[in-house]
CSV table of C-alpha atoms in Angstrom, one decimal:
chain,number,residue,atom,x,y,z
A,30,UNK,CA,0.0,0.0,0.0
A,31,UNK,CA,1.4,3.4,-1.0
A,32,UNK,CA,0.7,6.5,1.2
A,33,UNK,CA,0.8,10.0,-0.3
A,34,UNK,CA,2.8,12.6,1.6
A,35,UNK,CA,1.1,15.6,3.1
A,36,UNK,CA,2.6,17.8,0.4
A,37,UNK,CA,1.3,15.5,-2.3
A,38,UNK,CA,-2.2,15.5,-0.7
A,39,UNK,CA,-2.1,19.3,-0.6
A,40,UNK,CA,-1.3,19.3,-4.3
A,41,UNK,CA,-4.1,17.0,-5.1
A,42,UNK,CA,-6.5,19.1,-3.0
A,43,UNK,CA,-5.4,22.3,-4.8
A,44,UNK,CA,-5.9,20.7,-8.2
A,45,UNK,CA,-9.4,19.6,-7.3
A,46,UNK,CA,-10.2,23.0,-6.0
A,47,UNK,CA,-9.0,24.6,-9.2
A,48,UNK,CA,-10.9,22.1,-11.3
A,49,UNK,CA,-14.1,22.7,-9.2
A,50,UNK,CA,-13.7,26.5,-9.6
A,51,UNK,CA,-13.4,26.1,-13.4
A,52,UNK,CA,-16.5,23.8,-13.5
A,53,UNK,CA,-18.4,26.2,-11.3
A,54,UNK,CA,-17.6,29.1,-13.7
A,55,UNK,CA,-18.8,27.0,-16.6
A,56,UNK,CA,-22.0,26.2,-14.7
A,57,UNK,CA,-22.6,29.9,-14.0
A,58,UNK,CA,-22.3,30.6,-17.8
A,59,UNK,CA,-24.7,27.8,-18.5
A,60,UNK,CA,-27.2,29.1,-16.0
A,61,UNK,CA,-26.9,32.6,-17.2
A,62,UNK,CA,-27.4,31.6,-20.8
A,63,UNK,CA,-30.4,29.5,-20.0
A,64,UNK,CA,-32.0,32.3,-18.0
A,65,UNK,CA,-31.4,34.7,-21.0
A,66,UNK,CA,-32.9,32.1,-23.4
A,67,UNK,CA,-36.1,31.8,-21.4
A,68,UNK,CA,-36.4,35.6,-21.1
A,69,UNK,CA,-36.0,36.1,-24.8
A,70,UNK,CA,-38.6,33.4,-25.6
A,71,UNK,CA,-41.0,35.0,-23.2
A,72,UNK,CA,-40.4,38.4,-24.8
A,73,UNK,CA,-40.8,37.0,-28.3
A,74,UNK,CA,-37.3,38.0,-29.3
A,75,UNK,CA,-36.7,34.4,-30.2
A,76,UNK,CA,-39.0,33.3,-32.9
A,77,UNK,CA,-39.2,31.8,-36.4
A,78,UNK,CA,-37.8,34.1,-39.1
A,79,UNK,CA,-37.7,34.0,-42.9
A,80,UNK,CA,-34.8,35.0,-45.1
A,81,UNK,CA,-34.5,34.3,-48.9
A,82,UNK,CA,-37.6,32.1,-48.9
A,83,UNK,CA,-36.2,30.0,-46.1
A,84,UNK,CA,-37.5,29.7,-42.5
A,85,UNK,CA,-35.1,29.7,-39.6
A,86,UNK,CA,-36.9,28.5,-36.5
A,87,UNK,CA,-36.3,29.8,-33.0
A,88,UNK,CA,-33.7,32.4,-33.8
A,89,UNK,CA,-33.0,36.1,-33.0
A,90,UNK,CA,-31.5,39.0,-34.9
A,91,UNK,CA,-28.2,40.1,-33.4
A,92,UNK,CA,-28.9,43.8,-33.9
A,93,UNK,CA,-32.4,43.5,-32.3
A,94,UNK,CA,-30.9,41.5,-29.4
A,95,UNK,CA,-28.4,44.2,-28.6
A,96,UNK,CA,-31.2,46.8,-28.7
A,97,UNK,CA,-33.0,44.5,-26.2
A,98,UNK,CA,-30.0,44.2,-23.9
A,99,UNK,CA,-29.7,48.0,-23.8
A,100,UNK,CA,-33.4,48.5,-23.2
A,101,UNK,CA,-33.4,46.1,-20.3
A,102,UNK,CA,-30.2,47.6,-18.8
A,103,UNK,CA,-28.2,44.4,-19.2
A,104,UNK,CA,-25.4,46.3,-20.9
A,105,UNK,CA,-24.2,49.9,-20.8
A,106,UNK,CA,-23.4,50.2,-24.5
A,107,UNK,CA,-23.4,48.2,-27.7
A,108,UNK,CA,-19.7,47.2,-27.4
A,109,UNK,CA,-20.4,45.7,-24.0
A,110,UNK,CA,-23.5,43.9,-25.3
A,111,UNK,CA,-21.4,42.4,-28.1
A,112,UNK,CA,-18.8,41.2,-25.6
A,113,UNK,CA,-21.5,39.5,-23.5
A,114,UNK,CA,-23.0,37.7,-26.5
A,115,UNK,CA,-19.5,36.7,-27.7
A,116,UNK,CA,-18.9,35.1,-24.3
A,117,UNK,CA,-22.0,33.0,-24.9
A,118,UNK,CA,-20.9,32.2,-28.4
A,119,UNK,CA,-17.4,31.1,-27.3
A,120,UNK,CA,-19.0,28.8,-24.7
A,121,UNK,CA,-21.2,27.2,-27.3
A,122,UNK,CA,-24.4,28.5,-25.8
A,123,UNK,CA,-25.4,30.3,-29.0
A,124,UNK,CA,-24.3,30.1,-32.6
A,125,UNK,CA,-24.9,31.6,-36.0
A,126,UNK,CA,-27.8,29.7,-37.7
A,127,UNK,CA,-25.5,28.6,-40.6
A,128,UNK,CA,-22.3,28.6,-38.5
A,129,UNK,CA,-20.8,31.1,-40.9
A,130,UNK,CA,-19.8,33.6,-38.3
A,131,UNK,CA,-17.6,32.8,-35.3
A,132,UNK,CA,-17.9,36.3,-34.0
A,133,UNK,CA,-21.1,38.0,-32.7
A,134,UNK,CA,-21.7,41.0,-34.9
A,135,UNK,CA,-24.0,44.0,-34.4
A,136,UNK,CA,-25.8,43.3,-37.7
A,137,UNK,CA,-29.0,41.8,-39.0
A,138,UNK,CA,-27.7,38.3,-38.7
A,139,UNK,CA,-29.6,35.3,-37.3
A,140,UNK,CA,-28.3,33.5,-34.2
A,141,UNK,CA,-29.8,30.7,-32.2
A,142,UNK,CA,-29.4,29.1,-28.8
A,143,UNK,CA,-28.0,25.6,-29.3
A,144,UNK,CA,-30.5,24.3,-26.8
A,145,UNK,CA,-33.3,25.3,-29.2
A,146,UNK,CA,-31.9,23.2,-32.1
A,147,UNK,CA,-30.4,20.3,-30.2
A,148,UNK,CA,-26.8,21.1,-31.0
A,149,UNK,CA,-25.7,21.9,-27.5
A,150,UNK,CA,-22.5,19.8,-26.8
A,151,UNK,CA,-23.4,17.4,-24.0
A,152,UNK,CA,-20.0,16.4,-22.7
A,153,UNK,CA,-19.5,14.8,-19.4
A,154,UNK,CA,-19.3,18.1,-17.5
A,155,UNK,CA,-22.5,19.4,-19.1
A,156,UNK,CA,-24.3,16.2,-18.3
A,157,UNK,CA,-23.3,16.3,-14.6
A,158,UNK,CA,-24.3,20.0,-14.5
A,159,UNK,CA,-27.8,19.3,-16.0
A,160,UNK,CA,-28.3,16.4,-13.7
A,161,UNK,CA,-27.4,18.5,-10.7
A,162,UNK,CA,-29.8,21.3,-11.8
A,163,UNK,CA,-32.6,18.8,-12.2
A,164,UNK,CA,-32.0,17.4,-8.7
A,165,UNK,CA,-31.8,20.9,-7.3
A,166,UNK,CA,-35.1,22.0,-8.9
A,167,UNK,CA,-36.9,18.8,-7.8
A,168,UNK,CA,-35.7,19.3,-4.2
A,169,UNK,CA,-36.8,23.0,-4.2
A,170,UNK,CA,-40.2,22.2,-5.6
A,171,UNK,CA,-40.9,19.3,-3.2
A,172,UNK,CA,-41.2,21.6,-0.1
A,173,UNK,CA,-43.6,19.4,1.9
A,174,UNK,CA,-41.3,16.4,2.1
A,175,UNK,CA,-38.1,18.2,1.5
A,176,UNK,CA,-34.9,16.6,2.9
A,177,UNK,CA,-33.3,20.0,3.1
A,178,UNK,CA,-33.2,21.2,6.7
A,179,UNK,CA,-31.2,23.1,9.4
A,180,UNK,CA,-28.7,20.7,11.1
A,181,UNK,CA,-25.6,20.7,13.2
A,182,UNK,CA,-22.2,19.1,12.5
A,183,UNK,CA,-19.1,19.5,14.7
A,184,UNK,CA,-20.9,22.0,16.9
A,185,UNK,CA,-21.8,24.3,14.0
A,186,UNK,CA,-25.3,25.0,12.7
A,187,UNK,CA,-25.9,24.9,8.9
A,188,UNK,CA,-28.9,25.9,6.9
A,189,UNK,CA,-30.5,23.8,4.0
A,190,UNK,CA,-28.3,20.8,4.5
A,191,UNK,CA,-28.6,17.3,3.1
A,192,UNK,CA,-27.7,14.2,5.0
A,193,UNK,CA,-25.8,12.1,2.5
A,194,UNK,CA,-27.7,8.8,3.2
A,195,UNK,CA,-31.0,10.6,3.0
A,196,UNK,CA,-30.0,12.1,-0.4
A,197,UNK,CA,-29.1,8.6,-1.6
A,198,UNK,CA,-32.5,7.3,-0.4
A,199,UNK,CA,-34.3,10.2,-2.2
A,200,UNK,CA,-32.4,9.6,-5.4
A,201,UNK,CA,-33.5,5.9,-5.3
A,202,UNK,CA,-37.1,6.8,-4.5
A,203,UNK,CA,-37.3,9.4,-7.3
A,204,UNK,CA,-35.8,6.9,-9.8
A,205,UNK,CA,-32.8,9.1,-10.4
A,206,UNK,CA,-30.4,6.2,-9.7
A,207,UNK,CA,-30.8,2.4,-9.6
A,208,UNK,CA,-28.4,1.5,-6.7
A,209,UNK,CA,-26.9,3.1,-3.7
A,210,UNK,CA,-23.4,2.7,-5.3
A,211,UNK,CA,-24.6,4.6,-8.3
A,212,UNK,CA,-26.2,7.3,-6.2
A,213,UNK,CA,-23.0,7.7,-4.1
A,214,UNK,CA,-21.0,8.0,-7.3
A,215,UNK,CA,-23.4,10.7,-8.5
A,216,UNK,CA,-22.9,12.6,-5.2
A,217,UNK,CA,-19.2,12.5,-5.7
A,218,UNK,CA,-19.5,13.8,-9.2
A,219,UNK,CA,-21.7,16.7,-8.0
A,220,UNK,CA,-19.1,17.6,-5.4
A,221,UNK,CA,-16.2,17.3,-7.8
A,222,UNK,CA,-18.0,19.6,-10.2
A,223,UNK,CA,-18.6,22.3,-7.6
A,224,UNK,CA,-22.4,21.8,-7.5
A,225,UNK,CA,-22.3,20.4,-3.9
A,226,UNK,CA,-19.9,20.6,-1.0
A,227,UNK,CA,-19.4,19.1,2.4
A,228,UNK,CA,-20.5,21.8,4.9
A,229,UNK,CA,-16.9,22.3,6.2
A,230,UNK,CA,-15.1,21.1,3.1
A,231,UNK,CA,-13.4,18.3,5.0
A,232,UNK,CA,-14.9,15.2,3.2
A,233,UNK,CA,-15.8,13.9,-0.2
A,234,UNK,CA,-19.3,12.6,-0.7
A,235,UNK,CA,-19.9,9.4,1.3
A,236,UNK,CA,-23.2,7.5,1.8
A,237,UNK,CA,-23.5,8.1,5.5
A,238,UNK,CA,-24.4,10.8,8.1
A,239,UNK,CA,-22.3,13.7,6.9
A,240,UNK,CA,-23.9,17.0,5.9
A,241,UNK,CA,-23.7,18.6,2.4
A,242,UNK,CA,-25.0,21.7,0.8
A,243,UNK,CA,-25.5,23.0,-2.7
A,244,UNK,CA,-22.9,25.5,-3.7
A,245,UNK,CA,-24.8,26.6,-6.8
A,246,UNK,CA,-28.1,28.4,-6.4
A,247,UNK,CA,-29.6,27.7,-9.9
A,248,UNK,CA,-32.5,30.1,-9.2
A,249,UNK,CA,-30.5,33.2,-8.6
A,250,UNK,CA,-31.2,35.8,-11.3
A,251,UNK,CA,-27.9,36.3,-13.0
A,252,UNK,CA,-26.8,39.7,-14.4
A,253,UNK,CA,-25.3,39.2,-17.9
A,254,UNK,CA,-22.5,41.6,-16.9
A,255,UNK,CA,-21.3,38.9,-14.5
A,256,UNK,CA,-20.1,37.0,-17.6
A,257,UNK,CA,-17.4,39.7,-18.2
A,258,UNK,CA,-16.3,40.0,-14.6
A,259,UNK,CA,-15.7,36.5,-13.2
A,260,UNK,CA,-13.8,37.8,-10.2
A,261,UNK,CA,-16.7,39.8,-8.8
A,262,UNK,CA,-20.0,37.8,-9.0
A,263,UNK,CA,-21.5,39.0,-5.7
A,264,UNK,CA,-24.7,41.0,-5.5
A,265,UNK,CA,-25.4,43.4,-2.7
A,266,UNK,CA,-27.6,41.3,-0.6
A,267,UNK,CA,-28.1,40.7,3.1
A,268,UNK,CA,-28.0,37.3,4.7
A,269,UNK,CA,-31.5,37.9,6.0
A,270,UNK,CA,-33.0,39.9,3.1
A,271,UNK,CA,-35.5,38.6,0.6
A,272,UNK,CA,-32.8,39.0,-2.0
A,273,UNK,CA,-31.1,35.9,-3.4
A,274,UNK,CA,-29.5,33.6,-0.8
A,275,UNK,CA,-26.2,32.7,-2.3
A,276,UNK,CA,-22.8,34.3,-1.9
A,277,UNK,CA,-19.9,33.9,-4.4
A,278,UNK,CA,-16.3,34.3,-3.3
A,279,UNK,CA,-14.7,36.6,-5.8
A,280,UNK,CA,-11.4,34.7,-5.6
A,281,UNK,CA,-13.1,31.5,-6.7
A,282,UNK,CA,-12.7,29.9,-3.2
A,283,UNK,CA,-15.1,27.7,-1.4
A,284,UNK,CA,-18.6,29.1,-0.7
A,285,UNK,CA,-21.9,28.2,0.8
A,286,UNK,CA,-25.4,28.5,-0.3
A,287,UNK,CA,-27.5,29.3,2.7
A,288,UNK,CA,-31.2,29.9,3.2
A,289,UNK,CA,-31.3,32.1,6.2
A,290,UNK,CA,-33.9,32.5,9.0
A,291,UNK,CA,-33.2,36.1,10.3
A,292,UNK,CA,-34.4,35.3,13.8
A,293,UNK,CA,-31.4,33.0,14.3
A,294,UNK,CA,-27.8,33.8,14.5
A,295,UNK,CA,-26.2,31.9,11.6
A,296,UNK,CA,-22.7,31.1,10.6
A,297,UNK,CA,-21.5,31.3,7.0
A,298,UNK,CA,-18.9,28.6,6.2
A,299,UNK,CA,-16.3,29.9,3.7
A,300,UNK,CA,-13.6,27.3,3.3
A,301,UNK,CA,-11.2,27.9,6.2
A,302,UNK,CA,-12.8,31.1,7.2
A,303,UNK,CA,-15.9,31.4,9.3
A,304,UNK,CA,-17.8,34.6,9.8
A,305,UNK,CA,-21.0,35.1,11.7
A,306,UNK,CA,-23.7,37.7,11.5
A,307,UNK,CA,-23.0,40.0,14.4
A,308,UNK,CA,-25.6,41.8,16.5
A,309,UNK,CA,-23.3,44.8,16.3
A,310,UNK,CA,-24.0,45.3,12.6
A,311,UNK,CA,-26.6,48.0,13.5
A,312,UNK,CA,-29.9,48.5,11.9
A,313,UNK,CA,-28.8,49.9,8.7
A,314,UNK,CA,-26.0,47.8,7.3
A,315,UNK,CA,-25.8,44.4,5.6
A,316,UNK,CA,-23.0,42.1,5.1
A,317,UNK,CA,-21.4,40.0,2.5
A,318,UNK,CA,-18.7,37.4,3.0
A,319,UNK,CA,-15.2,38.9,2.7
A,320,UNK,CA,-12.9,37.4,0.0
A,321,UNK,CA,-10.0,37.6,2.4
A,322,UNK,CA,-9.0,34.5,4.2
A,323,UNK,CA,-8.0,34.5,7.8
A,324,UNK,CA,-9.8,36.0,10.8
A,325,UNK,CA,-10.8,39.3,9.2
A,326,UNK,CA,-14.3,40.6,10.0
A,327,UNK,CA,-17.1,40.6,7.5
A,328,UNK,CA,-17.2,43.4,5.0
A,329,UNK,CA,-19.8,46.0,5.6
A,330,UNK,CA,-21.3,46.6,2.1
A,331,UNK,CA,-24.0,49.2,2.8
A,332,UNK,CA,-23.4,50.7,6.3
A,333,UNK,CA,-25.2,54.0,5.8
A,334,UNK,CA,-28.9,54.3,6.0
A,335,UNK,CA,-30.7,55.8,3.0
A,336,UNK,CA,-32.9,57.9,5.3
A,337,UNK,CA,-32.2,61.6,5.9
A,338,UNK,CA,-33.6,61.2,9.4
A,339,UNK,CA,-35.5,58.7,11.5
A,340,UNK,CA,-39.3,59.0,11.7
A,341,UNK,CA,-41.5,57.8,14.6
A,342,UNK,CA,-44.7,55.8,14.1
A,343,UNK,CA,-46.6,58.6,15.6
A,344,UNK,CA,-45.3,61.1,13.0
A,345,UNK,CA,-46.2,58.7,10.2
A,346,UNK,CA,-49.8,58.4,11.5
A,347,UNK,CA,-50.4,62.1,12.2
A,348,UNK,CA,-53.6,63.2,10.4
A,349,UNK,CA,-52.8,65.7,7.7
A,350,UNK,CA,-49.1,64.9,8.0
A,351,UNK,CA,-46.7,65.0,5.0
A,352,UNK,CA,-46.9,61.2,4.4
A,353,UNK,CA,-49.1,59.3,2.1
A,354,UNK,CA,-50.0,55.6,2.2
A,355,UNK,CA,-49.4,53.2,-0.7
A,356,UNK,CA,-50.2,49.4,-1.0
A,357,UNK,CA,-48.1,47.0,-3.1
A,358,UNK,CA,-48.9,43.5,-4.0
A,359,UNK,CA,-45.5,41.8,-4.8
A,360,UNK,CA,-45.3,38.3,-6.3
A,361,UNK,CA,-41.9,36.8,-5.5
A,362,UNK,CA,-40.1,35.1,-8.3
A,363,UNK,CA,-37.5,32.3,-8.1
A,364,UNK,CA,-34.9,34.8,-6.8
A,365,UNK,CA,-37.1,36.5,-4.2
A,366,UNK,CA,-39.0,39.8,-3.9
A,367,UNK,CA,-36.1,42.1,-4.7
A,368,UNK,CA,-35.8,44.5,-1.8
A,369,UNK,CA,-34.0,45.0,1.5
A,370,UNK,CA,-35.7,46.1,4.8
A,371,UNK,CA,-33.7,47.9,7.4
A,372,UNK,CA,-34.2,50.0,10.5
A,373,UNK,CA,-36.6,49.6,13.5
A,374,UNK,CA,-39.9,51.1,14.7
A,375,UNK,CA,-40.6,51.7,11.8
A,376,UNK,CA,-38.6,49.8,9.3
A,377,UNK,CA,-37.8,51.3,5.9
A,378,UNK,CA,-36.9,50.1,2.4
A,379,UNK,CA,-33.1,50.3,2.2
A,380,UNK,CA,-32.6,49.0,-1.3
A,381,UNK,CA,-34.6,47.8,-4.3
A,382,UNK,CA,-33.4,45.5,-7.1
A,383,UNK,CA,-34.3,47.6,-10.2
A,384,UNK,CA,-35.1,44.5,-12.2
A,385,UNK,CA,-37.0,42.7,-9.4
A,386,UNK,CA,-40.7,42.2,-8.6
A,387,UNK,CA,-40.7,45.0,-5.9
A,388,UNK,CA,-39.5,47.6,-8.4
A,389,UNK,CA,-42.1,46.5,-10.9
A,390,UNK,CA,-44.8,47.0,-8.3
A,391,UNK,CA,-43.6,50.5,-7.6
A,392,UNK,CA,-41.6,50.1,-4.4
A,393,UNK,CA,-38.9,52.7,-3.7
A,394,UNK,CA,-36.1,53.3,-1.2
A,395,UNK,CA,-36.9,55.4,1.9
A,396,UNK,CA,-40.5,54.2,2.1
A,397,UNK,CA,-41.6,53.1,5.6
A,398,UNK,CA,-43.2,49.7,6.1
A,399,UNK,CA,-46.6,49.9,7.8
A,400,UNK,CA,-48.0,46.4,7.4
A,401,UNK,CA,-47.1,43.0,5.9
A,402,UNK,CA,-50.0,40.8,4.8
A,403,UNK,CA,-52.4,42.7,7.0
A,404,UNK,CA,-50.2,42.6,10.1
A,405,UNK,CA,-49.2,46.0,11.5
A,406,UNK,CA,-45.4,46.1,11.8
A,407,UNK,CA,-44.8,49.7,12.9
A,408,UNK,CA,-43.4,48.5,16.3
A,409,UNK,CA,-41.1,45.7,14.9
A,410,UNK,CA,-37.5,45.7,13.8
A,411,UNK,CA,-36.2,44.7,10.4
A,412,UNK,CA,-35.2,41.2,11.3
A,413,UNK,CA,-38.8,40.4,12.4
A,414,UNK,CA,-40.3,42.0,9.4
A,415,UNK,CA,-37.9,40.1,7.1
A,416,UNK,CA,-38.8,36.9,8.8
A,417,UNK,CA,-42.5,37.6,8.2
A,418,UNK,CA,-41.8,38.0,4.5
A,419,UNK,CA,-39.5,35.0,4.2
A,420,UNK,CA,-41.8,32.6,6.0
A,421,UNK,CA,-45.0,33.9,4.5
A,422,UNK,CA,-46.7,33.2,1.1
A,423,UNK,CA,-45.0,33.9,-2.2
A,424,UNK,CA,-47.4,36.9,-2.7
A,425,UNK,CA,-46.8,39.6,-0.1
A,426,UNK,CA,-49.1,42.6,0.4
A,427,UNK,CA,-47.2,45.5,1.9
A,428,UNK,CA,-48.5,48.9,3.1
A,429,UNK,CA,-45.9,51.7,3.1
A,430,UNK,CA,-45.8,55.4,3.8
A,431,UNK,CA,-43.7,57.8,1.8
A,432,UNK,CA,-43.2,61.5,2.0
A,433,UNK,CA,-45.7,63.3,-0.2
A,434,UNK,CA,-44.2,65.2,-3.1
A,435,UNK,CA,-46.0,68.5,-3.0
């Protein structure tokens, strides 16, 4: 029997980490491309088109698509839009309908998503990715009997974890795999491809009692600009906001996908570094995980409140006062509701995702939250209000007060 030295094991581990990072970047491109494809189909940008008496099904015009990207603020200018689409073309997500152009051109040329004509190259990596995405979606949809739960391992609490043996049982019950050996092998493949990870990154996938999490949140709404800036794929979100629940380490290191209950203190596991949400963060800031390894504190992303001054509940409710009431019905999408609540007694809207459901409903920053689904929240803090939203129905009805614009 041959034993590898510690140095050799470190080398193997580093190689696996680099490979997982590469595969994760590939997965991000695939998810981003698929989200764009679905949006373009929904917006009728992708459709059957005719040219020289020939019909080209399910295609789009490059020039029109660039117009669409600019209109939907997915790119700042035409050159940037071209670079985004070139990235998708280089990754074999799209192609020219006759494969005559290897560059994406701002012209009246037809391009098509390879998934729409069956030419997407299904290599081993892509197959594992697609299998992981299907498993993830099935687990997310099956909320009543979900095997995802908050659990502890080695004295730490982790959110949305899977017990390896329970995942194997589930794969067998769902007909995803035929034997426990095959299911365990699939688990190892998902881990090696950066789709799953052991909660503390100490173990490979083993059919037993160890805990694992998904590293990839397939439902997070990707910004196309992320394709051009792989070293900075974070979005300004709070651990306990209704924004997306995943953090991406800009240096390509290990990350966790956490679904957070804001009433509990949670710990975010990032490779060797652990940071916890601190009660000292105040009522106006929200955190992201720092890309720096070691014992450095979390980075305060938005420490300053957007309010010019704090307002009391009595002032908001004064008859004839300078505030008017508005009611929003916000239907959450796969990413969330698209806003961040901060402050206390009353809470206020600290940030709004410009492309999210809340913005579409008319929500703006600096509005004060009066009620959530009929419950008066004037005397509550933002953690409690966030919890009401996160644990409530997908459709949330919110009453807010905003300063009248006389």
